[in-house]
Short mmCIF file of C-alpha atoms and ligand atoms in Angstrom, two decimals:
data_model
loop_
_atom_site.label_atom_id
_atom_site.label_comp_id
_atom_site.label_asym_id
_atom_site.label_seq_id
_atom_site.Cartn_x
_atom_site.Cartn_y
_atom_site.Cartn_z
CA MET H 1 -12.12 59.16 -47.78
CA CYS H 2 -13.38 56.11 -49.94
CA GLU H 3 -13.15 52.63 -48.60
CA PHE H 4 -10.68 51.45 -51.01
CA PRO H 5 -7.70 53.29 -49.97
CA ARG H 6 -8.27 53.16 -46.48
CA THR H 7 -8.12 49.57 -46.52
CA PHE H 8 -5.26 49.54 -48.67
CA PHE H 9 -3.53 51.85 -46.51
CA TYR H 10 -4.16 49.54 -43.49
CA PHE H 11 -3.02 46.46 -45.35
CA VAL H 12 0.20 48.57 -46.34
CA ILE H 13 0.94 49.43 -42.68
CA GLN H 14 0.21 45.61 -41.71
CA TYR H 15 2.50 44.19 -44.17
CA ALA H 16 5.19 46.62 -43.08
CA LEU H 17 4.77 46.19 -39.71
CA THR H 18 4.89 42.22 -40.21
CA ASN H 19 7.77 42.45 -41.97
CA LEU H 20 9.66 44.53 -39.89
CA LEU H 21 8.89 42.41 -36.49
CA GLY H 22 9.41 38.99 -38.52
CA GLY H 23 12.79 40.25 -39.84
CA THR H 24 13.82 41.32 -36.16
CA MET H 25 12.33 37.94 -34.56
CA GLN H 26 15.00 36.29 -37.29
CA GLN H 27 17.67 38.29 -36.63
CA ASP H 28 17.22 37.95 -32.74
CA LEU H 29 17.40 34.49 -33.51
CA ASN H 30 20.19 34.69 -35.79
CA VAL H 31 22.10 36.51 -32.76
CA THR H 32 21.10 33.51 -30.37
CA ILE H 33 22.33 31.05 -32.47
CA GLU H 34 25.90 32.98 -33.03
CA GLN H 35 26.22 33.31 -29.46
CA LEU H 36 25.62 29.23 -28.50
CA TYR H 37 28.40 28.97 -31.43
CA GLU H 38 30.55 31.03 -30.12
CA GLY H 39 29.96 29.37 -26.51
CA LYS H 40 28.66 32.41 -25.18
CA PRO H 41 25.69 32.44 -21.91
CA ILE H 42 22.26 32.65 -23.29
CA TYR H 43 18.84 33.60 -21.33
CA LYS H 44 16.34 31.16 -21.15
CA HIS H 45 14.03 33.66 -23.04
CA GLN H 46 16.51 33.47 -26.05
CA LEU H 47 16.37 29.59 -25.93
CA SER H 48 12.38 29.65 -25.81
CA ASN H 49 12.44 31.96 -28.86
CA LEU H 50 14.33 29.58 -30.78
CA LEU H 51 12.66 26.48 -29.61
CA SER H 52 9.30 28.20 -30.84
CA SER H 53 10.64 29.43 -34.20
CA GLU H 54 9.40 27.09 -37.08
CA ASP H 55 11.23 28.92 -39.69
CA PRO H 56 13.14 26.26 -41.73
CA ASP H 57 16.10 28.66 -42.53
CA ILE H 58 16.75 28.96 -38.70
CA LEU H 59 16.73 24.96 -38.29
CA GLN H 60 19.08 25.10 -41.26
CA LEU H 61 21.19 27.56 -39.95
CA LEU H 62 21.34 25.77 -36.18
CA MET H 63 22.04 22.39 -37.95
CA ASP H 64 25.13 23.69 -39.97
CA ARG H 65 26.42 25.65 -37.38
CA ALA H 66 26.19 22.22 -34.77
CA ASP H 67 27.88 20.72 -37.57
CA MET H 68 30.82 22.85 -37.99
CA VAL H 69 31.43 22.44 -34.56
CA ARG H 70 31.16 18.79 -34.49
CA ARG H 71 33.59 18.48 -37.03
CA LYS H 72 35.65 20.28 -34.90
CA TYR H 73 35.85 18.26 -32.78
CA TYR H 74 35.06 14.83 -33.95
CA GLY H 75 35.88 15.30 -37.33
CA THR H 76 33.51 13.48 -39.47
CA ASP H 77 33.76 9.99 -37.16
CA VAL H 78 30.53 8.66 -36.33
CA TYR H 79 31.01 5.80 -33.63
CA ILE H 80 28.86 2.80 -33.09
CA ARG H 81 28.06 0.85 -29.99
CA GLY H 82 26.39 -2.33 -29.87
CA LEU H 83 23.26 -2.15 -27.75
CA ILE H 84 22.16 -5.16 -25.69
CA GLU H 85 18.65 -5.43 -24.75
CA PHE H 86 18.90 -7.97 -21.85
CA THR H 87 16.02 -7.79 -19.93
CA ASN H 88 12.78 -6.49 -20.47
CA TYR H 89 11.34 -7.19 -16.71
CA CYS H 90 11.14 -4.02 -15.04
CA ARG H 91 10.03 -2.85 -11.49
CA ASN H 92 9.00 0.47 -12.45
CA ASN H 93 5.71 1.87 -14.07
CA CYS H 94 6.98 4.75 -16.25
CA TYR H 95 3.75 5.98 -17.91
CA TYR H 96 5.38 6.25 -21.43
CA CYS H 97 7.25 2.94 -21.36
CA GLY H 98 6.06 0.15 -23.00
CA ILE H 99 7.97 -2.20 -20.61
CA ARG H 100 6.69 -0.95 -17.63
CA ARG H 101 5.70 -3.46 -14.92
CA ASP H 102 1.67 -3.09 -15.12
CA ASN H 103 2.11 -3.88 -19.10
CA LYS H 104 0.00 -7.67 -18.87
CA ALA H 105 0.65 -7.98 -22.56
CA ALA H 106 4.60 -7.52 -22.68
CA SER H 107 5.93 -10.89 -23.42
CA ARG H 108 8.98 -11.06 -20.97
CA TYR H 109 12.31 -12.48 -21.48
CA ARG H 110 15.98 -12.29 -20.01
CA LEU H 111 19.46 -13.11 -21.64
CA SER H 112 21.70 -15.45 -19.69
CA PRO H 113 25.36 -14.44 -19.30
CA GLU H 114 26.48 -16.80 -21.78
CA GLU H 115 23.62 -15.26 -24.54
CA ILE H 116 25.21 -11.46 -23.51
CA MET H 117 28.68 -12.81 -24.31
CA THR H 118 27.42 -14.49 -27.53
CA CYS H 119 26.05 -11.10 -28.43
CA CYS H 120 29.51 -9.57 -27.44
CA ASP H 121 31.36 -11.89 -29.49
CA GLU H 122 29.15 -11.50 -32.82
CA GLY H 123 29.86 -7.75 -32.18
CA TYR H 124 33.48 -7.84 -31.58
CA ARG H 125 33.86 -9.72 -34.83
CA LEU H 126 31.87 -6.91 -36.76
CA GLY H 127 34.08 -4.28 -35.19
CA PHE H 128 32.09 -2.83 -32.36
CA ARG H 129 34.32 -1.74 -29.28
CA THR H 130 32.03 -0.68 -26.96
CA PHE H 131 28.86 -2.86 -25.46
CA VAL H 132 25.97 -1.12 -24.04
CA LEU H 133 23.74 -3.39 -21.73
CA GLN H 134 20.52 -2.14 -21.21
CA GLY H 135 17.20 -3.13 -19.32
CA GLY H 136 14.54 -2.30 -16.91
CA GLU H 137 15.07 -2.31 -13.39
CA ASP H 138 15.14 -5.99 -13.04
CA GLY H 139 15.81 -7.48 -9.36
CA PHE H 140 16.73 -11.21 -10.90
CA PHE H 141 19.75 -8.84 -11.93
CA THR H 142 21.16 -8.21 -8.53
CA ARG H 143 24.43 -6.18 -7.88
CA ASP H 144 26.56 -9.27 -8.29
CA LYS H 145 25.15 -10.91 -11.24
CA VAL H 146 26.16 -7.65 -12.96
CA CYS H 147 29.33 -7.34 -11.62
CA GLN H 148 30.13 -10.94 -13.12
CA ILE H 149 28.79 -10.20 -16.42
CA VAL H 150 30.69 -6.80 -16.56
CA SER H 151 34.01 -8.25 -15.70
CA SER H 152 33.64 -11.10 -17.84
CA ILE H 153 33.18 -8.89 -20.84
CA LYS H 154 35.98 -6.73 -19.70
CA GLU H 155 38.61 -9.74 -18.83
CA LYS H 156 37.64 -11.22 -22.45
CA TYR H 157 37.57 -7.84 -24.73
CA ALA H 158 39.95 -5.71 -22.60
CA ASP H 159 40.00 -3.13 -25.78
CA CYS H 160 36.45 -2.49 -25.33
CA ALA H 161 34.19 -0.03 -23.31
CA VAL H 162 30.97 -1.41 -21.23
CA THR H 163 28.15 1.02 -20.80
CA LEU H 164 25.61 -0.07 -18.45
CA SER H 165 22.07 1.66 -18.71
CA ILE H 166 20.01 -0.38 -15.85
CA GLY H 167 17.91 2.67 -14.25
CA GLU H 168 18.52 3.79 -10.55
CA TRP H 169 20.62 1.93 -7.90
CA ASN H 170 22.45 3.02 -4.81
CA ARG H 171 25.85 4.49 -4.99
CA SER H 172 27.69 1.50 -3.69
CA ASP H 173 26.10 -0.47 -6.23
CA TYR H 174 27.20 1.98 -8.98
CA GLN H 175 30.97 2.20 -7.08
CA ALA H 176 30.52 -2.15 -7.46
CA PHE H 177 29.72 -1.65 -11.09
CA PHE H 178 32.59 1.03 -11.68
CA ASP H 179 34.81 -1.41 -9.77
CA ALA H 180 33.95 -4.24 -12.16
CA GLY H 181 35.23 -2.44 -14.79
CA ALA H 182 31.96 -0.44 -16.23
CA ASP H 183 33.30 2.32 -18.31
CA ARG H 184 30.24 4.31 -18.88
CA TYR H 185 26.61 4.82 -17.68
CA LEU H 186 23.37 5.97 -19.35
CA LEU H 187 20.61 7.25 -17.23
CA ARG H 188 18.21 10.10 -18.76
CA HIS H 189 16.59 12.30 -16.51
CA GLU H 190 13.49 12.22 -18.79
CA THR H 191 12.66 15.76 -17.76
CA ALA H 192 14.27 18.28 -15.57
CA CYS H 193 11.35 20.05 -14.02
CA GLU H 194 10.01 18.14 -10.68
CA GLU H 195 6.13 18.71 -11.85
CA HIS H 196 6.45 17.17 -15.27
CA TYR H 197 8.46 14.17 -13.90
CA ASN H 198 5.78 13.59 -11.78
CA ARG H 199 3.25 13.70 -14.68
CA LEU H 200 5.21 10.86 -16.28
CA HIS H 201 5.91 9.02 -13.70
CA PRO H 202 4.25 7.21 -10.58
CA GLU H 203 4.31 8.44 -6.86
CA ASP H 204 7.31 6.04 -6.06
CA MET H 205 9.38 7.57 -8.72
CA CYS H 206 10.93 10.90 -8.11
CA LEU H 207 13.19 13.38 -9.95
CA ASN H 208 15.53 14.03 -7.12
CA HIS H 209 16.90 10.68 -6.36
CA ARG H 210 17.32 10.41 -10.76
CA LYS H 211 19.57 13.87 -10.12
CA GLU H 212 21.34 12.24 -7.31
CA CYS H 213 22.04 9.16 -9.03
CA LEU H 214 23.62 11.09 -12.16
CA PHE H 215 25.74 13.03 -9.85
CA ALA H 216 27.12 10.32 -7.66
CA LEU H 217 27.97 8.14 -11.25
CA LYS H 218 29.75 11.38 -12.30
CA ASP H 219 31.75 11.56 -9.01
CA ILE H 220 32.56 7.75 -8.78
CA GLY H 221 33.97 8.56 -12.65
CA PHE H 222 31.76 6.90 -15.00
CA GLN H 223 31.32 8.28 -18.49
CA VAL H 224 27.68 9.65 -17.88
CA GLY H 225 24.87 10.19 -20.19
CA SER H 226 21.57 11.78 -19.68
CA GLY H 227 18.77 13.18 -21.62
CA PHE H 228 15.24 13.48 -22.41
CA MET H 229 12.41 12.39 -24.64
CA VAL H 230 11.42 15.40 -26.71
CA GLY H 231 7.56 16.11 -27.02
CA SER H 232 6.70 13.68 -24.08
CA PRO H 233 3.12 14.42 -22.95
CA TYR H 234 2.61 17.60 -20.93
CA GLN H 235 6.09 19.19 -21.97
CA THR H 236 6.00 22.63 -22.24
CA LEU H 237 9.14 24.76 -23.93
CA ASP H 238 9.55 25.97 -20.81
CA ASN H 239 10.48 22.39 -19.89
CA LEU H 240 12.97 22.03 -22.25
CA VAL H 241 14.34 24.99 -21.70
CA GLU H 242 15.25 23.36 -18.00
CA ASP H 243 16.22 20.31 -19.96
CA ILE H 244 19.10 22.45 -21.29
CA PHE H 245 19.87 24.13 -18.34
CA PHE H 246 19.87 20.81 -16.17
CA LEU H 247 22.41 19.19 -19.04
CA ALA H 248 24.32 22.30 -18.72
CA GLN H 249 25.01 21.88 -14.94
CA LEU H 250 25.76 18.18 -15.01
CA LYS H 251 27.92 18.51 -17.82
CA PRO H 252 27.40 14.87 -19.24
CA HIS H 253 30.06 12.82 -21.42
CA MET H 254 26.82 11.80 -23.62
CA ILE H 255 23.42 13.15 -24.46
CA GLY H 256 20.90 10.90 -25.70
CA ILE H 257 17.50 12.57 -26.82
CA GLY H 258 15.06 11.20 -28.97
CA PRO H 259 11.27 12.15 -30.00
CA PHE H 260 8.49 10.34 -27.69
CA ILE H 261 6.48 7.52 -29.39
CA THR H 262 3.20 6.46 -27.98
CA HIS H 263 3.20 2.69 -27.19
CA LYS H 264 -0.31 0.75 -27.23
CA ASP H 265 -0.16 -0.53 -23.94
CA THR H 266 0.60 2.16 -21.79
CA PRO H 267 -1.75 4.97 -20.31
CA PHE H 268 -0.18 7.43 -23.24
CA THR H 269 -1.46 5.52 -25.95
CA ASP H 270 -3.81 8.49 -27.25
CA GLU H 271 -0.93 11.12 -27.03
CA ILE H 272 0.89 12.73 -29.76
CA ASN H 273 4.74 11.52 -30.76
CA GLY H 274 6.93 14.42 -30.48
CA SER H 275 8.38 16.06 -33.73
CA LEU H 276 11.25 15.38 -36.39
CA ASN H 277 12.13 18.89 -36.10
CA MET H 278 12.04 19.90 -32.81
CA THR H 279 14.44 16.85 -32.06
CA LEU H 280 16.67 18.04 -34.55
CA LYS H 281 16.78 21.68 -33.32
CA LEU H 282 17.83 20.27 -29.55
CA ILE H 283 20.33 17.78 -30.87
CA SER H 284 21.97 21.25 -32.49
CA ILE H 285 21.34 23.39 -29.47
CA LEU H 286 22.64 20.66 -27.38
CA ARG H 287 25.71 20.00 -29.91
CA LEU H 288 26.55 24.09 -29.51
CA SER H 289 26.16 23.96 -26.03
CA HIS H 290 28.30 20.63 -25.52
CA PRO H 291 31.14 20.78 -28.38
CA ARG H 292 33.00 17.88 -26.74
CA ALA H 293 29.71 15.47 -25.66
CA LEU H 294 29.13 12.12 -27.66
CA ILE H 295 25.52 12.69 -28.80
CA PRO H 296 23.61 9.68 -30.35
CA ALA H 297 21.00 9.68 -33.59
CA THR H 298 18.72 7.58 -31.54
CA THR H 299 16.71 4.73 -32.62
CA ALA H 300 13.36 6.51 -31.59
CA LEU H 301 14.63 9.46 -34.13
CA GLY H 302 15.15 6.77 -37.02
CA THR H 303 11.59 5.31 -36.06
CA ILE H 304 9.41 8.48 -36.21
CA HIS H 305 11.20 9.54 -39.93
CA PRO H 306 12.75 7.61 -42.61
CA GLU H 307 15.74 9.91 -42.72
CA GLY H 308 15.59 10.15 -39.08
CA ARG H 309 18.81 8.99 -38.39
CA GLU H 310 21.22 10.78 -41.19
CA LEU H 311 19.18 13.96 -40.02
CA GLY H 312 20.34 13.46 -36.68
CA LEU H 313 24.10 12.94 -37.73
CA LYS H 314 23.53 16.08 -39.83
CA ALA H 315 22.35 18.17 -36.79
CA GLY H 316 25.05 17.43 -34.51
CA ALA H 317 25.14 13.83 -33.40
CA ASN H 318 28.22 11.54 -33.50
CA VAL H 319 26.96 7.93 -32.30
CA ILE H 320 24.88 5.40 -33.49
CA MET H 321 23.79 2.68 -31.76
CA PRO H 322 22.95 -0.64 -33.72
CA ASN H 323 21.18 -3.45 -31.78
CA LEU H 324 22.92 -6.42 -30.94
CA SER H 325 20.18 -8.56 -29.12
CA PRO H 326 19.53 -11.68 -30.46
CA ALA H 327 16.61 -11.43 -33.22
CA ASN H 328 14.15 -13.38 -31.26
CA VAL H 329 13.90 -11.15 -28.51
CA ARG H 330 14.33 -8.05 -30.40
CA GLU H 331 10.48 -7.15 -30.88
CA LYS H 332 10.26 -7.71 -27.07
CA TYR H 333 12.12 -4.93 -26.23
CA MET H 334 9.34 -2.63 -27.46
CA ILE H 335 9.39 0.57 -25.33
CA TYR H 336 7.02 2.50 -27.95
CA ASP H 337 5.28 1.20 -30.75
CA ASP H 338 7.19 0.35 -33.98
CA LYS H 339 10.42 0.61 -32.45
CA LEU H 340 12.57 -0.30 -35.53
CA ALA H 341 15.06 -3.70 -34.77
CA THR H 342 16.08 -4.71 -38.40
CA GLY H 343 17.50 -3.17 -41.21
CA LEU H 344 20.18 -0.53 -40.32
CA GLU H 345 19.00 -0.60 -36.65
CA ALA H 346 20.73 -4.03 -36.69
CA TYR H 347 24.36 -5.12 -36.40
CA GLU H 348 23.73 -7.47 -39.56
CA GLY H 349 22.63 -3.86 -41.19
CA LEU H 350 26.24 -2.38 -40.69
CA LYS H 351 27.76 -2.95 -44.10
CA LYS H 352 24.56 -1.07 -45.41
CA LEU H 353 24.63 1.63 -42.67
CA LYS H 354 28.33 2.38 -43.57
CA GLU H 355 27.50 3.16 -46.71
CA LYS H 356 24.27 5.52 -45.63
CA VAL H 357 26.58 7.60 -43.46
CA SER H 358 29.54 7.61 -45.62
CA SER H 359 27.11 8.76 -48.46
CA ILE H 360 26.33 11.87 -46.54
CA GLY H 361 29.47 12.50 -45.67
CA TYR H 362 30.62 10.91 -42.30
CA ASN H 363 32.71 7.57 -41.53
CA ILE H 364 31.68 5.10 -39.07
CA VAL H 365 34.82 4.51 -37.04
CA THR H 366 35.84 0.76 -35.09
CA ASP H 367 37.19 2.95 -31.85
CA ILE H 368 36.23 2.53 -28.46
CA GLY H 369 35.16 6.12 -28.82
CA HIS H 370 35.75 7.81 -25.57
CA SER H 371 34.06 10.97 -24.62
CA LYS H 372 36.47 14.09 -25.58
CA VAL H 373 34.83 16.18 -22.64
N1 SAH M 1 15.35 1.22 -17.24
C1 SAH M 1 16.32 1.98 -18.12
C2 SAH M 1 16.27 2.00 -19.63
C3 SAH M 1 15.21 2.69 -20.12
S1 SAH M 1 14.74 2.60 -21.80
C4 SAH M 1 16.41 3.57 -17.53
O1 SAH M 1 15.60 3.25 -16.29
O2 SAH M 1 17.21 4.33 -17.87
C5 SAH M 1 16.01 3.70 -22.33
C6 SAH M 1 15.34 5.08 -22.71
O3 SAH M 1 14.39 5.12 -24.01
C7 SAH M 1 14.66 5.68 -21.36
O4 SAH M 1 15.32 6.47 -20.75
C8 SAH M 1 13.54 6.70 -22.20
O5 SAH M 1 13.79 8.06 -22.14
C9 SAH M 1 13.22 6.16 -23.20
N2 SAH M 1 11.93 5.62 -23.74
C10 SAH M 1 10.94 4.92 -23.09
N3 SAH M 1 9.80 4.76 -23.46
C11 SAH M 1 9.68 5.67 -24.60
C12 SAH M 1 8.80 6.40 -25.60
N4 SAH M 1 7.52 5.77 -25.42
N5 SAH M 1 9.11 6.97 -26.55
C13 SAH M 1 10.27 7.29 -26.59
N6 SAH M 1 11.29 7.12 -25.77
C14 SAH M 1 11.11 6.17 -24.74
#
């Protein structure tokens, strides 16, 4: 046989096989998406295959399905939360975080209770009905101080929700915060795999304790939010599958995920940022598996891509958390490089944000915005 027909023959076989297998793979992924959409259980390997697909049609189908589910439960509503970053002191040393204890280059600040209240006043005037108090684990803010701040906000703004995001405490502390009037608590598990957790955190932190905190918070009666970073160093697809399974077990009211972004003064400075598409894919998968959850389009997503927030909404997110912190401290709460703190990220940009959100078919609402979980 002469060379040409043989090469041609191999080429034809290879072409046919590639298309056949590619086609089968795509069909399998379509099935996985439909199973997720219908709320049917799926296997870990199906999730792995979905996460490893780089097919843009698959991502689009996933986002479309997630958007349908989000519209079914929440319509086009987008809830806004006023984020008040009230301290960047932290006793922890998470390798990824810019406000870690050992970052001597960080310029530290604390807001006074009066300054925090001024943020709420301004926020309330603009239509915010949820205030999220976020900070490092700062020993200055004792249990009593936190309780006083929470109860004074609730006294003045009874029609508002107060969300805390201040890390790991004892169950009795969480109970005291709840009794003082706090409604919600955000505590990302960061990664559900212990080995991975230990590569992101020093020895004095442990995944089990973080998980215990989450279950305690739920048990006390908080609306609980958890989540993880996408593309954090050493993360594997299996880790992400574990994250999805852990959240299925926890059944949180809120799920916050965002891409990992490097910070120049941390041990992870030379690592690679998480990707937009992987984050969108995960938002959609989480929307499909938690139809009633509140899912923010996070600042980190807006930071890695100019349209990140909008794409996050289209992928199934239904919350945006503009920054209510005073302008002079905003650049100090720098948990990763180039974190957005102005424009549409800031409360001053609310009017523009409303326009932007309605231009893509959703509506910002002034509502306490409790979870429908
Ligand atoms: N001390 C609080 C708040 C931490 S900041 C707590 O422990 O819950 C809120 C979230 O920012 C973290 O949970 C983490 O997931 C995220 N974060 C921190 N550093 C980051 C980085 N370099 N890139 C992306 N997200 C980061």
